[in-house]
Coordinates of C-alpha atoms in Angstrom, one line a residue:
M22 CA 143.1 89.6 82.9
L23 CA 140.7 86.7 83.4
F24 CA 137.4 87.3 85.3
V25 CA 136.1 84.7 87.7
F26 CA 132.6 85.2 88.9
G27 CA 131.8 84.1 92.4
F28 CA 128.1 84.1 91.8
A29 CA 127.1 81.6 89.1
T30 CA 123.3 81.4 89.1
I31 CA 120.4 83.8 89.6
N32 CA 116.9 82.9 88.4
I33 CA 113.4 84.1 88.8
W34 CA 111.0 81.3 89.8
A35 CA 107.4 82.1 89.1
N36 CA 104.3 80.4 90.5
T37 CA 101.9 80.2 87.5
N38 CA 99.6 77.5 88.9
T39 CA 98.5 78.7 92.3
K40 CA 94.8 78.2 91.6
K41 CA 95.3 74.6 90.7
N42 CA 97.4 74.0 93.8
E43 CA 95.5 75.7 96.6
D44 CA 95.7 72.5 98.7
S45 CA 99.5 72.2 98.2
A46 CA 102.4 74.3 99.5
V47 CA 104.4 73.7 96.4
S48 CA 103.6 74.3 92.7
E49 CA 104.5 72.1 89.8
K50 CA 107.6 74.3 89.3
G51 CA 108.8 73.6 92.8
L52 CA 108.1 77.1 94.1
Q53 CA 106.8 77.3 97.7
V54 CA 103.8 79.7 97.6
V55 CA 104.0 82.2 100.5
E56 CA 100.9 84.2 101.3
L57 CA 100.9 87.7 102.7
D58 CA 100.0 88.0 106.4
N59 CA 97.2 90.4 105.5
V60 CA 95.6 87.8 103.1
Q61 CA 95.2 85.3 105.9
K62 CA 94.3 87.8 108.7
D63 CA 92.8 91.2 107.9
N64 CA 93.2 91.7 104.2
F65 CA 90.4 94.1 103.2
L66 CA 91.4 93.6 99.5
K67 CA 90.0 90.1 99.4
D68 CA 86.8 91.3 97.7
Y69 CA 88.9 92.2 94.7
G70 CA 91.3 89.3 94.4
T71 CA 93.8 87.0 96.0
I72 CA 97.2 88.4 96.9
E73 CA 100.3 86.2 97.0
I74 CA 104.0 86.2 96.7
C75 CA 104.0 84.8 93.1
R76 CA 107.7 85.2 92.2
I77 CA 111.0 84.9 94.0
I78 CA 114.6 85.2 93.1
K79 CA 116.4 81.9 93.6
T80 CA 120.2 82.0 93.9
N81 CA 122.9 79.8 95.4
Q82 CA 122.6 82.0 98.5
G83 CA 119.0 81.4 99.1
E84 CA 115.5 82.4 98.0
F85 CA 114.3 86.0 98.1
E86 CA 110.6 87.1 97.8
L87 CA 109.6 89.8 95.3
Y88 CA 106.6 92.1 95.5
P89 CA 103.2 90.6 96.4
E90 CA 100.8 90.5 93.4
F91 CA 97.2 89.8 92.6
T92 CA 97.1 86.4 91.1
N93 CA 95.0 87.9 88.3
N94 CA 95.5 91.6 87.8
K95 CA 92.8 92.0 85.1
E96 CA 90.2 90.3 87.2
A97 CA 91.1 92.3 90.3
M98 CA 90.8 95.6 88.3
K99 CA 87.4 94.5 87.0
N100 CA 86.2 93.7 90.5
L101 CA 87.4 97.0 91.9
I102 CA 85.6 99.0 89.2
E103 CA 82.3 97.1 89.8
K104 CA 82.4 97.2 93.6
E105 CA 83.7 100.8 94.0
E106 CA 81.8 102.4 91.2
K107 CA 80.6 105.5 93.2
A108 CA 84.0 106.3 94.7
L109 CA 85.8 105.9 91.3
Q110 CA 83.1 108.2 89.6
Y111 CA 83.8 110.7 92.4
L112 CA 87.5 110.7 91.6
E113 CA 86.8 110.9 87.9
A114 CA 84.7 114.0 88.4
R115 CA 87.0 115.7 91.0
Y116 CA 90.2 115.2 89.0
G117 CA 89.0 115.1 85.4
F118 CA 90.0 111.5 84.8
E119 CA 88.7 108.9 82.3
Q120 CA 87.6 105.6 83.8
L121 CA 90.2 103.7 85.8
N122 CA 92.3 101.6 83.5
D123 CA 95.8 100.0 83.0
S124 CA 97.3 103.2 81.7
N125 CA 96.1 105.7 84.2
Y126 CA 96.0 103.8 87.5
Q127 CA 99.2 105.6 88.8
E128 CA 97.6 109.0 88.3
Y129 CA 94.5 107.7 90.1
R130 CA 96.7 106.7 93.1
G131 CA 98.2 110.1 93.5
C132 CA 94.8 111.6 93.6
V133 CA 93.5 109.0 96.0
M134 CA 96.3 109.9 98.3
D135 CA 95.4 113.6 97.9
S136 CA 91.7 112.9 98.7
L137 CA 92.6 110.9 101.8
E138 CA 94.0 114.2 103.3
Q139 CA 91.1 116.4 102.3
V140 CA 88.3 117.3 104.7
D141 CA 85.5 117.9 102.1
V142 CA 85.3 114.3 100.8
P143 CA 81.9 112.7 101.4
E144 CA 82.0 110.1 104.2
N145 CA 80.7 107.3 102.1
I146 CA 83.6 107.9 99.6
A147 CA 86.2 108.6 102.3
T148 CA 85.6 105.2 103.9
V149 CA 86.6 103.2 100.8
L150 CA 89.6 105.4 99.7
P151 CA 92.1 103.5 101.9
Q152 CA 91.1 100.2 100.1
I153 CA 91.4 101.8 96.7
D154 CA 94.8 103.2 97.7
E155 CA 96.1 99.8 98.8
F156 CA 94.6 98.1 95.8
L157 CA 96.6 100.4 93.5
D158 CA 99.7 99.9 95.5
I159 CA 99.5 96.2 95.0
Y160 CA 98.2 96.4 91.4
E161 CA 101.5 98.1 90.2
N162 CA 103.6 95.2 91.6
E163 CA 103.0 92.9 88.6
V164 CA 104.8 95.5 86.4
K165 CA 107.6 95.9 89.0
N166 CA 108.2 92.1 89.2
D167 CA 108.3 92.0 85.4
Q168 CA 111.0 94.6 85.4
I169 CA 113.0 92.7 88.0
E170 CA 112.6 89.5 85.9
T171 CA 114.0 91.3 82.8
I172 CA 117.0 92.7 84.7
V173 CA 117.7 89.4 86.3
N174 CA 117.7 87.6 83.0
N175 CA 120.1 90.2 81.5
L176 CA 122.3 90.0 84.6
S177 CA 122.5 86.2 84.2
K178 CA 123.6 86.6 80.6
S179 CA 126.3 89.1 81.6
I180 CA 127.6 86.7 84.3
N181 CA 127.7 83.8 81.8
N182 CA 129.4 86.0 79.2
G183 CA 131.9 87.5 81.6
E184 CA 130.8 91.1 80.8
F185 CA 131.9 92.9 84.0
I186 CA 131.1 96.5 83.0
K187 CA 127.6 95.6 81.9
L188 CA 127.1 93.4 85.0
K189 CA 127.8 96.4 87.3
E190 CA 125.2 98.5 85.4
E191 CA 122.6 95.8 85.7
V192 CA 123.3 95.3 89.4
E193 CA 122.6 99.0 90.0
L194 CA 119.4 98.7 88.0
L195 CA 118.4 95.7 90.0
G196 CA 119.1 97.4 93.4
D197 CA 116.8 100.3 92.3
V198 CA 113.8 98.1 91.7
L199 CA 114.0 95.3 94.3
P200 CA 111.8 95.5 97.4
Y201 CA 113.5 97.8 100.0
N202 CA 114.3 94.9 102.4
L203 CA 116.6 93.4 99.7
T204 CA 120.0 94.8 98.7
V205 CA 122.2 93.6 95.9
S206 CA 125.9 94.3 95.6
C207 CA 128.8 93.6 93.2
T208 CA 132.4 93.4 94.4
E209 CA 135.7 92.7 92.7
E210 CA 139.0 91.5 94.1
D211 CA 142.3 91.2 92.4
A212 CA 143.9 87.8 92.8
E213 CA 146.5 87.6 90.0
P214 CA 146.3 86.3 87.4
V215 CA 142.5 86.5 87.8
K216 CA 139.9 89.0 89.0
V217 CA 137.3 87.6 91.3
V218 CA 133.8 89.2 90.8
S219 CA 131.0 88.5 93.3
V220 CA 127.4 89.4 93.2
S221 CA 125.3 89.0 96.4
I222 CA 121.8 89.6 97.5
K223 CA 121.0 90.2 101.2
S224 CA 117.7 90.4 103.0
E225 CA 117.0 92.6 106.1
T226 CA 115.3 90.9 109.0
G227 CA 112.7 92.7 111.1
I228 CA 111.0 96.1 110.6
E229 CA 112.3 98.2 113.4
T230 CA 115.7 98.9 112.0
K231 CA 118.4 101.5 111.7
S232 CA 120.6 101.4 108.7
K233 CA 124.0 102.9 107.6
A234 CA 122.9 102.8 104.0
Q235 CA 125.1 104.8 101.6
A236 CA 123.5 107.9 100.4
H237 CA 124.1 110.2 97.5
P238 CA 127.6 111.6 98.3
G239 CA 126.4 115.1 97.6
N240 CA 123.9 114.8 100.4
S241 CA 126.5 116.0 102.9
K242 CA 126.1 119.5 101.4
F243 CA 122.5 119.7 102.6
D244 CA 121.9 122.9 104.7
I245 CA 118.9 122.1 107.0
E246 CA 118.0 125.7 107.6
K247 CA 117.9 126.5 103.9
G248 CA 115.8 123.4 103.2
I249 CA 113.4 124.4 106.0
A250 CA 113.1 127.9 104.7
Y251 CA 112.3 126.6 101.2
A252 CA 109.7 124.1 102.5
K253 CA 107.9 126.7 104.6
Q254 CA 107.7 129.0 101.6
Y255 CA 106.5 126.6 98.9
A256 CA 104.6 123.8 100.8
P257 CA 101.2 125.6 101.2
K258 CA 98.6 125.1 98.5
G259 CA 98.8 127.7 95.8
K260 CA 102.4 128.7 96.8
H261 CA 104.3 126.4 94.4
N262 CA 107.6 127.5 92.9
S263 CA 106.9 128.3 89.3
K264 CA 110.4 127.2 88.4
Y265 CA 109.2 123.6 88.8
Y266 CA 106.3 121.8 87.1
Y267 CA 103.6 120.8 89.5
F268 CA 102.6 117.1 89.0
N269 CA 98.9 117.1 89.8
G270 CA 98.0 114.2 92.1
G271 CA 101.6 113.1 92.6
D272 CA 103.9 116.0 93.5
C273 CA 105.3 114.8 96.9
T274 CA 108.7 113.6 95.8
N275 CA 109.1 116.4 93.3
F276 CA 108.7 118.8 96.2
V277 CA 111.1 117.0 98.6
S278 CA 113.7 116.9 95.8
Q279 CA 113.3 120.7 95.5
I280 CA 114.0 121.0 99.2
K281 CA 117.2 118.9 98.8
K282 CA 118.3 121.1 95.9
A283 CA 117.4 124.3 97.8
G284 CA 119.5 123.0 100.7
G285 CA 122.6 122.8 98.4
V286 CA 122.5 119.1 97.2
P287 CA 123.9 119.0 93.7
F288 CA 122.2 117.1 90.8
H289 CA 123.4 113.6 90.2
Y290 CA 123.6 112.3 86.7
T291 CA 124.1 108.6 85.8
Y292 CA 125.3 107.4 82.4
K293 CA 125.1 104.1 80.7
G294 CA 127.4 102.6 78.1
T295 CA 131.2 103.1 77.7
V296 CA 131.9 104.0 74.1
N297 CA 129.1 106.6 73.6
P298 CA 127.6 107.0 77.1
T299 CA 124.0 108.3 77.3
L300 CA 122.2 109.8 80.2
D301 CA 120.3 107.2 82.2
K302 CA 117.2 109.1 83.4
K303 CA 115.9 106.2 85.4
N304 CA 118.9 106.3 87.7
S305 CA 119.5 110.1 87.8
W306 CA 118.4 112.8 90.2
Y307 CA 118.0 116.1 88.4
Y308 CA 115.4 118.5 87.0
K309 CA 115.4 120.6 83.9
S310 CA 111.8 120.8 82.8
K311 CA 108.4 119.1 83.0
S312 CA 109.6 116.6 80.3
D313 CA 113.2 116.3 81.3
Y314 CA 114.0 115.0 84.8
G315 CA 115.5 112.0 86.5
Y316 CA 113.1 109.3 87.9
R317 CA 114.8 109.6 91.3
W318 CA 113.6 113.2 91.4
T319 CA 109.9 112.3 91.2
V320 CA 109.4 108.7 92.4
A321 CA 109.2 108.2 96.1
D322 CA 110.6 104.6 96.2
K323 CA 113.6 105.6 93.9
F324 CA 114.2 108.8 95.9
A325 CA 114.2 106.9 99.2
K326 CA 116.5 104.1 98.0
F327 CA 118.9 106.6 96.3
Y328 CA 119.4 108.6 99.5
G329 CA 119.1 105.6 101.8
V330 CA 116.5 104.9 104.5
K331 CA 118.3 105.1 107.8
Y332 CA 115.3 104.2 110.1
K333 CA 112.2 102.0 109.6
T334 CA 109.3 101.3 112.0
T335 CA 105.7 100.2 112.0
S336 CA 105.0 102.5 115.0
F337 CA 104.0 106.1 114.5
M338 CA 105.0 106.9 118.0
S339 CA 108.5 105.6 117.3
L340 CA 108.7 107.7 114.1
S341 CA 107.8 110.8 116.1
K342 CA 110.5 110.0 118.7
N343 CA 113.2 109.7 116.0
V344 CA 112.4 112.6 113.6
K345 CA 114.4 115.8 113.8
R346 CA 114.2 119.2 112.1
G347 CA 115.2 118.5 108.5
S348 CA 114.1 114.8 108.5
F349 CA 112.7 113.5 105.2
I350 CA 110.0 111.0 106.0
T351 CA 108.4 108.3 103.9
K352 CA 105.7 105.6 104.2
D353 CA 104.8 102.2 102.8
S354 CA 101.0 101.9 103.1
A355 CA 100.5 98.3 102.3
N356 CA 103.8 97.0 103.7
D357 CA 104.6 95.6 100.3
K358 CA 108.3 96.8 100.5
D359 CA 107.8 99.8 98.2
W360 CA 107.9 103.4 99.5
D361 CA 105.0 105.4 98.2
H362 CA 104.9 108.9 99.8
M363 CA 107.4 111.6 101.0
G364 CA 107.2 114.5 103.5
F365 CA 109.6 116.8 105.2
V366 CA 109.8 117.7 109.0
T367 CA 110.3 121.4 109.8
E368 CA 109.7 121.4 113.6
I369 CA 109.5 118.9 116.4
T370 CA 108.0 119.2 119.9
E371 CA 107.7 117.4 123.2
N372 CA 103.9 117.7 123.1
K373 CA 102.3 114.3 123.3
K374 CA 99.1 114.1 121.3
T375 CA 96.5 111.5 120.5
T376 CA 94.5 112.0 117.3
E377 CA 92.9 109.6 114.8
G378 CA 93.8 106.7 117.1
S379 CA 97.5 107.5 117.1
T380 CA 99.6 108.7 120.0
Y381 CA 102.8 110.6 119.2
Y382 CA 105.0 113.6 119.9
D383 CA 103.7 116.3 117.6
F384 CA 105.9 117.5 114.7
K385 CA 105.3 119.8 111.7
V386 CA 105.3 118.5 108.1
A387 CA 105.8 120.3 104.9
Q388 CA 104.6 118.3 101.8
H389 CA 102.7 118.2 98.5
T390 CA 99.8 115.9 97.6
A391 CA 98.1 117.1 99.7
D392 CA 99.8 120.5 99.9
Y393 CA 100.3 121.9 103.4
H394 CA 102.7 123.0 106.1
A395 CA 101.1 121.9 109.3
Y396 CA 101.5 120.0 112.6
V397 CA 100.4 116.4 112.6
S398 CA 97.8 117.2 115.2
S399 CA 96.1 119.7 112.9
K400 CA 93.2 118.7 110.6
K401 CA 95.2 119.6 107.5
C402 CA 97.9 116.9 108.2
G403 CA 97.1 113.3 107.4
W404 CA 100.1 111.5 108.8
D405 CA 98.2 110.6 112.1
K406 CA 95.5 108.8 110.1
I407 CA 97.9 106.4 108.3
K408 CA 97.8 103.6 110.8
K409 CA 94.1 103.7 111.1
E410 CA 93.6 103.6 107.4
H411 CA 96.5 101.2 106.7
P412 CA 97.2 99.0 109.8
K413 CA 100.2 97.3 108.1
A414 CA 101.9 100.6 107.2
V415 CA 105.7 101.1 107.6
F416 CA 107.3 104.5 108.2
G417 CA 110.9 105.5 107.3
I418 CA 113.3 108.3 107.7
V419 CA 115.4 109.1 104.6
K420 CA 118.9 110.5 104.8

């Protein structure tokens, strides 16, 4: 059967000349440079570097922005190390790190998030931790955009070569790494004597949204009461389940995955290749040991996209109105379209509270990094501080 592709072109356009074109809206490559709102308004990362949308996907359906990046990652890292020397030295000493560098920044971020929820951090250090947190959130986006560019180039080759099976695998990979406001799909339709194959990218509009996103089919087996029982037992510090490795400084998604599993959700394995298929860890959700697990088990953004985010909001009050017992909650600190933390709700109330500048209906959260089972209104819980520390933050409820 002949394959006809209904989607002929997909390209990454990169702005490589922004500094030379600061007075112009269009670079020499024809890309319109779009700055983040927080760069122009209240960007407290401006002392480290300039943040812009440097790359977009350009298709015959339109243009789609990728993750915001520092225009010069190396220079931004250098500036951070110089300007926040004391805070970084504090983190080095507390968590036993080497100096912040390109190979350990992800570990640093996990420990920054942990420190943000601790009450014993000196005030002069605590005041700059939100900036460091957002810096590291943006810093990683260069690598993410590189990954997207590689996948898009491979996808384009598959389209041109008519390799349908490979195309479907690459579409799934692309969907897993795109900003969460973008979705990509691949459909086929029999129209003898040809099969019409279409690839499309869509963008969500607005932040306050409810979605019917498809979740892992095994998710329907989740028993809320069993999940809550597990969360209550193993959330507190020092009460970790020894069956699972504890990822110091970044255990939040590992823990909510454990809750899903304890509630009856089966592992999900993805394989790549057709002749001799091999396990695709990047797109699987399972755990065997500290060195053998799927990325969707431990990475917040991959976990959230895999199960589907059914509700998004920038309002913590709105989040508190919509959570239920058994809700999996997530946040995007910098509003860069990348989920970066997970928690689990065990109790809800009708008690209206105001703490840390946020007004909300109190609810109880079980989480790791930091490790606790506590009401939002308690000093242990840090969810009420998120909007104060990260004004652009987005919250989500995961299926």
